[in-house]
């Protein structure tokens, strides 16, 4: 089997970019945790971030997400 050269895709940035992304967003993540202690989980990988909020009230959850936005 010969070498495969893909002709499609999105060019990726330098390997340093994911680390810079973490430094750039670290303060934001800290502020989210401080504003809603014990009710927010923030996780991410490379340049994607997922924010999960929970409480007994859907209204409170929506207010939290609106504040984050």
Coordinates of C-alpha atoms in Angstrom, one line a residue:
X1 CA 0.0 0.0 0.0
X2 CA 1.4 3.4 -1.0
X3 CA 1.5 6.7 0.9
X4 CA -1.8 8.5 1.3
X5 CA -1.9 12.3 0.8
X6 CA -5.1 13.8 2.0
X7 CA -6.5 16.6 -0.2
X8 CA -9.0 18.0 2.2
X9 CA -9.1 19.2 5.8
X10 CA -8.4 22.3 7.8
X11 CA -4.8 23.3 8.4
X12 CA -3.8 23.1 12.0
X13 CA -2.0 25.8 13.9
X14 CA 1.3 25.5 15.6
X15 CA 1.5 23.1 18.6
X16 CA 1.9 26.0 21.0
X17 CA -1.7 27.3 20.2
X18 CA -3.5 24.9 22.6
X19 CA -1.3 26.0 25.5
X20 CA -1.8 29.7 24.7
X21 CA -5.5 29.0 24.6
X22 CA -5.4 27.6 28.1
X23 CA -3.5 30.6 29.4
X24 CA -5.9 33.0 27.7
X25 CA -9.0 31.3 29.1
X26 CA -7.7 30.4 32.6
X27 CA -9.0 33.7 34.2
X28 CA -12.4 33.3 32.6
X29 CA -12.7 29.7 34.0
X30 CA -11.6 30.8 37.4
X31 CA -14.2 33.6 37.5
X32 CA -16.9 31.2 36.5
X33 CA -16.0 28.8 39.3
X34 CA -15.8 31.7 41.8
X35 CA -19.2 33.1 40.8
X36 CA -21.0 29.7 41.0
X37 CA -19.0 27.5 43.4
X38 CA -20.0 23.9 43.4
X39 CA -22.5 24.4 40.6
X40 CA -20.4 24.6 37.5
X41 CA -18.1 22.2 35.8
X42 CA -15.8 23.4 33.0
X43 CA -14.0 21.0 30.8
X44 CA -12.2 21.3 27.5
X45 CA -9.9 19.9 25.0
X46 CA -7.6 21.8 22.6
X47 CA -9.8 24.8 21.6
X48 CA -13.2 23.4 22.6
X49 CA -14.9 24.2 26.0
X50 CA -17.9 22.7 27.7
X51 CA -19.7 24.4 30.6
X52 CA -22.1 22.3 32.7
X53 CA -24.3 24.0 35.3
X54 CA -26.7 22.4 37.7
X55 CA -29.1 23.4 40.5
X56 CA -32.6 22.5 41.5
X57 CA -34.0 25.3 39.4
X58 CA -34.0 25.6 35.6
X59 CA -34.3 29.4 36.1
X60 CA -31.1 29.5 38.1
X61 CA -29.3 27.3 35.5
X62 CA -30.4 29.7 32.8
X63 CA -29.3 32.8 34.8
X64 CA -25.9 31.2 35.3
X65 CA -25.5 30.4 31.6
X66 CA -26.6 33.9 30.7
X67 CA -24.0 35.4 33.1
X68 CA -21.3 33.3 31.6
X69 CA -22.3 34.3 28.1

